[in-house]
Short mmCIF file of C-alpha atoms in Angstrom, two decimals:
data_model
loop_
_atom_site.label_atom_id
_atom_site.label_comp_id
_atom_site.label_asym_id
_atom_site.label_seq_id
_atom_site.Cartn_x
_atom_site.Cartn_y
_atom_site.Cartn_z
CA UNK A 241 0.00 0.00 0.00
CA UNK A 242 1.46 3.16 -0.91
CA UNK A 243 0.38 6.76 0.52
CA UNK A 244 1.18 10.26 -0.53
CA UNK A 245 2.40 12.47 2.22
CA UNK A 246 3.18 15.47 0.65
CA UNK A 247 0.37 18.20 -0.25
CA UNK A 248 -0.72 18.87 -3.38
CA UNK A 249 -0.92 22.18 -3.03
CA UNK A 250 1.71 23.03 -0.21
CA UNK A 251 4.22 20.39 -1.61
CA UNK A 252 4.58 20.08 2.38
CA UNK A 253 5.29 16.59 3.45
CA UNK A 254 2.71 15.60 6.40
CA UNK A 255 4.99 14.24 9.33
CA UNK A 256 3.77 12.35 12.23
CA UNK A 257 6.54 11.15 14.53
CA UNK A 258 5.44 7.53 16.24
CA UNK A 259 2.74 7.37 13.51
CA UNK A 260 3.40 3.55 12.96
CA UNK A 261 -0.20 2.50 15.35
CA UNK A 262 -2.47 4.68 13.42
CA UNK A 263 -1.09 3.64 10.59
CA UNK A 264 -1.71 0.15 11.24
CA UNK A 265 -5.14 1.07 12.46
CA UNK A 266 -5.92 2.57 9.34
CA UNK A 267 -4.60 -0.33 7.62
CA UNK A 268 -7.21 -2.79 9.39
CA UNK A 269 -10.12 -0.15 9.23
CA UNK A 270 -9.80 -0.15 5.33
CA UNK A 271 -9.45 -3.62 5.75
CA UNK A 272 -13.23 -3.77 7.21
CA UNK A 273 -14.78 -0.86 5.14
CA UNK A 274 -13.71 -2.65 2.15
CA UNK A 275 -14.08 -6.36 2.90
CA UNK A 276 -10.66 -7.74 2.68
CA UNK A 277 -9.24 -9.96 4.62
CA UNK A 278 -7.14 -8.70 7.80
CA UNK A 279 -3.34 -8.64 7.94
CA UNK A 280 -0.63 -8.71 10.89
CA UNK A 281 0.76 -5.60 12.51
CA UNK A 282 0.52 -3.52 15.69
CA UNK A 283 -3.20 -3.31 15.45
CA UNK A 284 -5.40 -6.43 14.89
CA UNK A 285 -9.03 -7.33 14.39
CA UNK A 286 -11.04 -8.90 16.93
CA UNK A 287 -14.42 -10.30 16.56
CA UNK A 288 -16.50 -10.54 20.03
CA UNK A 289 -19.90 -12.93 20.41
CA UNK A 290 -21.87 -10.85 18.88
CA UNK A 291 -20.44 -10.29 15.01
CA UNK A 292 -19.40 -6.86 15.55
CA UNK A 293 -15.23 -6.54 14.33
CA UNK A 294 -13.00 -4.14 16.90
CA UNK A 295 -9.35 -2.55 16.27
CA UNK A 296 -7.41 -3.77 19.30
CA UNK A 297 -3.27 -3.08 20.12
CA UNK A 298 -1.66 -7.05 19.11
CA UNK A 299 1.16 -9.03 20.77
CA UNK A 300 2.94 -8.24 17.82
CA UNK A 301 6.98 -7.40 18.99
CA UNK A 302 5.74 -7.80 22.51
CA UNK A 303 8.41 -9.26 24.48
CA UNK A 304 6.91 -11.43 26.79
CA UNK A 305 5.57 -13.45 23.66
CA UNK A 306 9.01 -13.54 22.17
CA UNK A 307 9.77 -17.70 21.36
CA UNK A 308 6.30 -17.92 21.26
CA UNK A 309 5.06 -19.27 17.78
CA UNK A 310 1.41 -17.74 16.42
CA UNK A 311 0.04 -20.86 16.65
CA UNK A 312 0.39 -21.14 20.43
CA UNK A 313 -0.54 -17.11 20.85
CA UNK A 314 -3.31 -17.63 19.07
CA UNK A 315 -4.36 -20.61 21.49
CA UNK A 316 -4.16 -18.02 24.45
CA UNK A 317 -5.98 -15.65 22.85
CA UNK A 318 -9.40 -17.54 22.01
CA UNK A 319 -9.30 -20.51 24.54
CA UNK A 320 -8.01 -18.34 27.49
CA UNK A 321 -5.43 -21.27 28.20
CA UNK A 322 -1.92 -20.94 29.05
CA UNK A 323 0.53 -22.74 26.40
CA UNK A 324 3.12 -25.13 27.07
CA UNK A 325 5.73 -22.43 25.32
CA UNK A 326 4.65 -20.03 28.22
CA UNK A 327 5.45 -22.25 30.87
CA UNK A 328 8.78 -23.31 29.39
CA UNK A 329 9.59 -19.42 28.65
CA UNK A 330 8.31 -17.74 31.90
CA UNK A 331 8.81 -21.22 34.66
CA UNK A 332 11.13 -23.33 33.62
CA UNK A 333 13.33 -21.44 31.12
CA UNK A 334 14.66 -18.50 34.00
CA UNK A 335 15.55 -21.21 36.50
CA UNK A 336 17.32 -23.41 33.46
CA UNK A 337 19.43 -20.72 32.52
CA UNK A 338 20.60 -20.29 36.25
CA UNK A 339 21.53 -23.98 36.83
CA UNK A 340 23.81 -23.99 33.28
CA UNK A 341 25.62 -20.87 34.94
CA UNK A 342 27.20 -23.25 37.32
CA UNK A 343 30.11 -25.04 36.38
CA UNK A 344 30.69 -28.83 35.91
CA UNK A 345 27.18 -29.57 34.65
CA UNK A 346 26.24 -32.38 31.96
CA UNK A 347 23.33 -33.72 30.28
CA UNK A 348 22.20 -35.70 33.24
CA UNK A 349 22.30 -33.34 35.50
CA UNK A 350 20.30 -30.94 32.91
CA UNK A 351 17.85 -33.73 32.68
CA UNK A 352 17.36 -34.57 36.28
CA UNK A 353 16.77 -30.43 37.06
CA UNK A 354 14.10 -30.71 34.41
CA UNK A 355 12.45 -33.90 35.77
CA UNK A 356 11.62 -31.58 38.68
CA UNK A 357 9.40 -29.30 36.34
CA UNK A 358 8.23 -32.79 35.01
CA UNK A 359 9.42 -31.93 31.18
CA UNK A 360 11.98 -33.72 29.36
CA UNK A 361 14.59 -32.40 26.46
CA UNK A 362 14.94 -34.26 23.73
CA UNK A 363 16.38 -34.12 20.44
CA UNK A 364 13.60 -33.36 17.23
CA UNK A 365 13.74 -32.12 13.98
CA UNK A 366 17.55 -31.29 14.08
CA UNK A 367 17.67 -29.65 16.97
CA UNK A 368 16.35 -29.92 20.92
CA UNK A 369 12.74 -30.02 22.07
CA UNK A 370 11.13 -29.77 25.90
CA UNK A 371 8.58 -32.18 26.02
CA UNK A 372 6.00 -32.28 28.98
CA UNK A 373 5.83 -35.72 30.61
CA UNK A 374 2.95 -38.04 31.78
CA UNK A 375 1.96 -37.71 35.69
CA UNK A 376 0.27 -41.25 36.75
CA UNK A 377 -2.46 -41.24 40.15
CA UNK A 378 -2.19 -44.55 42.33
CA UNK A 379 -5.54 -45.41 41.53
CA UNK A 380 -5.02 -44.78 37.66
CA UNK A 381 -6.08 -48.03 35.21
CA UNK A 382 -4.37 -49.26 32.52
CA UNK A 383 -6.05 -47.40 30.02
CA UNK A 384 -5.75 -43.58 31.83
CA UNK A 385 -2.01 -44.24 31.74
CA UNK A 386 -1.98 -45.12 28.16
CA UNK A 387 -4.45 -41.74 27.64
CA UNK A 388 -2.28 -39.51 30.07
CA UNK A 389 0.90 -41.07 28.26
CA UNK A 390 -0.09 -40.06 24.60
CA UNK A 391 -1.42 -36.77 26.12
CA UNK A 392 1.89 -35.49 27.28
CA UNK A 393 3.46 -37.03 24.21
CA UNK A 394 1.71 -34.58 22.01
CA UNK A 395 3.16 -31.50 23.72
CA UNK A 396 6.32 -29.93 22.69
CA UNK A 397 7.90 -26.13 23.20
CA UNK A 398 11.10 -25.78 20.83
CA UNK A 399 14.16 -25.70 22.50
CA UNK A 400 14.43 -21.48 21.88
CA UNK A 401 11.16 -21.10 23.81
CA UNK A 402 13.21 -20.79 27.00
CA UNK A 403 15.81 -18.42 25.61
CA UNK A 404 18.18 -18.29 22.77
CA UNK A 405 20.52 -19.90 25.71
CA UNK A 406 18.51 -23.47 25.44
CA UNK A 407 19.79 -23.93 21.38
CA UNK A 408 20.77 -26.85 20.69
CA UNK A 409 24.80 -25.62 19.65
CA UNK A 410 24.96 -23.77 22.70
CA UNK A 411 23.22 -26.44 25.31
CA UNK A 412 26.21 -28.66 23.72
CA UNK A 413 28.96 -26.56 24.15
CA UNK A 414 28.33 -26.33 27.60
CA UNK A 415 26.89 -29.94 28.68
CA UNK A 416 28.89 -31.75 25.58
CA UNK A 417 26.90 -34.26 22.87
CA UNK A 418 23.43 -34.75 24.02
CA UNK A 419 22.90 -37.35 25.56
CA UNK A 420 19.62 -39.22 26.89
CA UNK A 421 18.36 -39.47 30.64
CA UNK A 422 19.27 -42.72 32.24
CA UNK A 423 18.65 -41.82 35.48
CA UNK A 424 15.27 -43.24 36.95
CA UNK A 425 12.66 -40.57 37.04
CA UNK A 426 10.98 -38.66 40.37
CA UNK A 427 8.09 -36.78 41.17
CA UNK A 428 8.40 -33.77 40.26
CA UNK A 429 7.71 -30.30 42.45
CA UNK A 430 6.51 -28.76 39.65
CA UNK A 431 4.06 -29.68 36.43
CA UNK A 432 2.81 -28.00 33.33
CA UNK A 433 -1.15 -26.97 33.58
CA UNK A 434 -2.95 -24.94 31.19
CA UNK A 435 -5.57 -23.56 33.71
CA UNK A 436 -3.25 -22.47 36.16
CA UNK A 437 -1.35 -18.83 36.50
CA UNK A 438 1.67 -19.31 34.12
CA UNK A 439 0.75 -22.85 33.43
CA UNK A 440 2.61 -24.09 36.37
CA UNK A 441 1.02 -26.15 39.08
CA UNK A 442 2.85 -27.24 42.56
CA UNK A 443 2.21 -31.02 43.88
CA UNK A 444 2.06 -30.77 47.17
CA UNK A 445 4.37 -33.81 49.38
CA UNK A 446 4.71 -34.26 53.09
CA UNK A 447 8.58 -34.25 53.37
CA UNK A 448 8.41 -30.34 51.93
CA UNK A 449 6.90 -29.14 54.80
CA UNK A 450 8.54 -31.12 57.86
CA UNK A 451 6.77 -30.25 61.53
CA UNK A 452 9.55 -28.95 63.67
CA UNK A 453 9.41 -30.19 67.25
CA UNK A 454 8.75 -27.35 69.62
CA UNK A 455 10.91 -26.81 72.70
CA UNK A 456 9.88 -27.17 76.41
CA UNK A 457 10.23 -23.77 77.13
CA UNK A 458 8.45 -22.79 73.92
CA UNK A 459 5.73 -25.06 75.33
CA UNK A 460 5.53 -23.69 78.52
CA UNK A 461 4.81 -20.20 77.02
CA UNK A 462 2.15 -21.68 75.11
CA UNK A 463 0.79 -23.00 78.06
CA UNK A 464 0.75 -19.80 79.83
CA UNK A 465 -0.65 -17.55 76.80
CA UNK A 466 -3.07 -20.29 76.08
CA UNK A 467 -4.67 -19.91 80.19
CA UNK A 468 -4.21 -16.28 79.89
CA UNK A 469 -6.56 -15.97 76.78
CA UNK A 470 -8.79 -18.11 78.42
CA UNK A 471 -9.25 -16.29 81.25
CA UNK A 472 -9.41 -12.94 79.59
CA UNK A 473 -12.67 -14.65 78.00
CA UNK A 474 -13.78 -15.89 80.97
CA UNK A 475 -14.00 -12.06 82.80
CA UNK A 476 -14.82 -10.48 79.36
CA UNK A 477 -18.15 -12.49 79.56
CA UNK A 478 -18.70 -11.71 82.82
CA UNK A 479 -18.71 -8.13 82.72
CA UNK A 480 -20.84 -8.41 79.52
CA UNK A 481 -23.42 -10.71 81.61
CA UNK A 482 -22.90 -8.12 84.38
CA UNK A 483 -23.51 -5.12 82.31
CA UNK A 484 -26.77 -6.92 80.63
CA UNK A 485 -28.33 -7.06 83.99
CA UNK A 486 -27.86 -3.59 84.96
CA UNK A 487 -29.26 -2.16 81.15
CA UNK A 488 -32.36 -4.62 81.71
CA UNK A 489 -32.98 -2.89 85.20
CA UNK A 490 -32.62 1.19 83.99
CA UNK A 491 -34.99 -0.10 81.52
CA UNK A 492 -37.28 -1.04 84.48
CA UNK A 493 -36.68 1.46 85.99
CA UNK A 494 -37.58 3.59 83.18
CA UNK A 495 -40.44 1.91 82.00
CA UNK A 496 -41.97 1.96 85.92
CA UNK A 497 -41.60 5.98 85.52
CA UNK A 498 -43.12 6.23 82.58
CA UNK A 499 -46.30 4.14 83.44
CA UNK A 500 -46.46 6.15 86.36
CA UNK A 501 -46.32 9.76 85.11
CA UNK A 502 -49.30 8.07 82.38
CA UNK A 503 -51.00 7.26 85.25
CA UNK A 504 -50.44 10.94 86.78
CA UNK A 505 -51.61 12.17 83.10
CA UNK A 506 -54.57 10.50 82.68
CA UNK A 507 -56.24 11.42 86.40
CA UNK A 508 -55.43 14.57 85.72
CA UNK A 509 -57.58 15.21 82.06
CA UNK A 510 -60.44 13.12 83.12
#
């Protein structure tokens, strides 16, 4: 699309400095006035329930969505889900890139950190892939672990979604060849969920939260503040009972006065 900015009559060029959102604005309001069909840029068209086509600001250059592919943004955007690539770029990809700053790591090691986000790296299509990984119940059958097996085996992020860090050449200059996981898998802290903030989702185990043993002298303070509060209730209801029973007799002693004075009243008109 080409458009002239200079005046016909002024030969003044028309200068707009930052101009590049109405411009794109335009672009998709043409778009609508005249039918065609919509194109990527800053501005996009949305469509809501009811038919009617709005301009909005897109995710287009937006850096949180950087390693994202369309395909997965445009997931987000109409299902209101959180994509795999999000939790790899925004969960597990910041706390990746810390453990390969230490030194002496390898490919087991890489692969046992990730087991704790419950996603596996794997080589695929010439280069790396994190793959989320099947999470099996007690009770589960036969056939849920098959289902929950080819689930997670459909879900992949490329290898960039965490950060041009996780490429394949540079994952290998630092850890060396890739090489597979041989160690046996644990359960994880951590696991991918599309309904949750971020896609993460915590499982929850006893030995994270041990219960400290309390001291005797801790206990004996306990003790103390626990008879103290006690008895604070006990005189606090009480004086409440106490102060009940003198409001209910100025009320009888009010309502006495006041039958008497009617009493006064009425001898006094007849």
């Amino acid at each position: 699309m080409c458009v002239n900015k200079v005046h016909p009559q002024t030969l003044k060029s028309h200068h707009v400095e930052f101009s590049h959102n109405a411009l794109h604005k335009a672009c998709r309001k043409i778009e609508i006035d005249q039918g065609w069909s919509n194109q990527s840029g800053l501005m996009e068209v949305l469509t809501d329930v009811n038919g009617k086509e709005h301009i909005v600001k897109s995710d287009y250059r937006n850096d949180r969505n950087k390693g994202i592919n369309q395909k997965a943004l445009d997931t987000e955007k109409y299902s209101g889900v959180v994509s795999f690539e999000r939790y790899i770029k925004e969960t597990v990809g910041p706390k990746f890139k810390d453990f390969l700053e230490s030194k002496n790591k390898s490919w087991e090691d890489a692969h046992v950190f990730l087991n704790d986000f419950n996603v596996k790296i794997i080589e695929r299509s010439g280069g790396i892939s994190f793959q989320d990984l099947p999470l099996y119940k007690n009770d589960f059958t036969d056939a849920q672990r098959e289902v929950e097996k080819d689930r997670a085996s459909k879900i992949f992020a490329g290898g960039k979604s965490a950060g041009d860090f996780s490429k394949k050449s540079r994952l290998e200059k630092k850890l060396g060849n890739y090489v597979e996981m041989t160690t046996k898998r644990k359960l994880p802290h951590f696991f991918y969920d599309e309904n949750k903030e971020k896609g993460v989702a915590q499982i929850k185990r006893e030995n994270d939260n041990p219960v400290q043993k309390k001291s005797p002298c801790e206990l004996k303070l306990r003790a103390i503040f626990n008879d103290e509060v006690k008895q604070s209730k006990i005189a606090f209801s009480e004086k409440k009972a106490s102060k009940k029973i003198q409001i209910t007799d100025v009320k009888k002693a009010e309502e006495l006065d006041l039958k008497t004075e009617l009493k006064i009243l009425s001898v006094r008109f007849r």
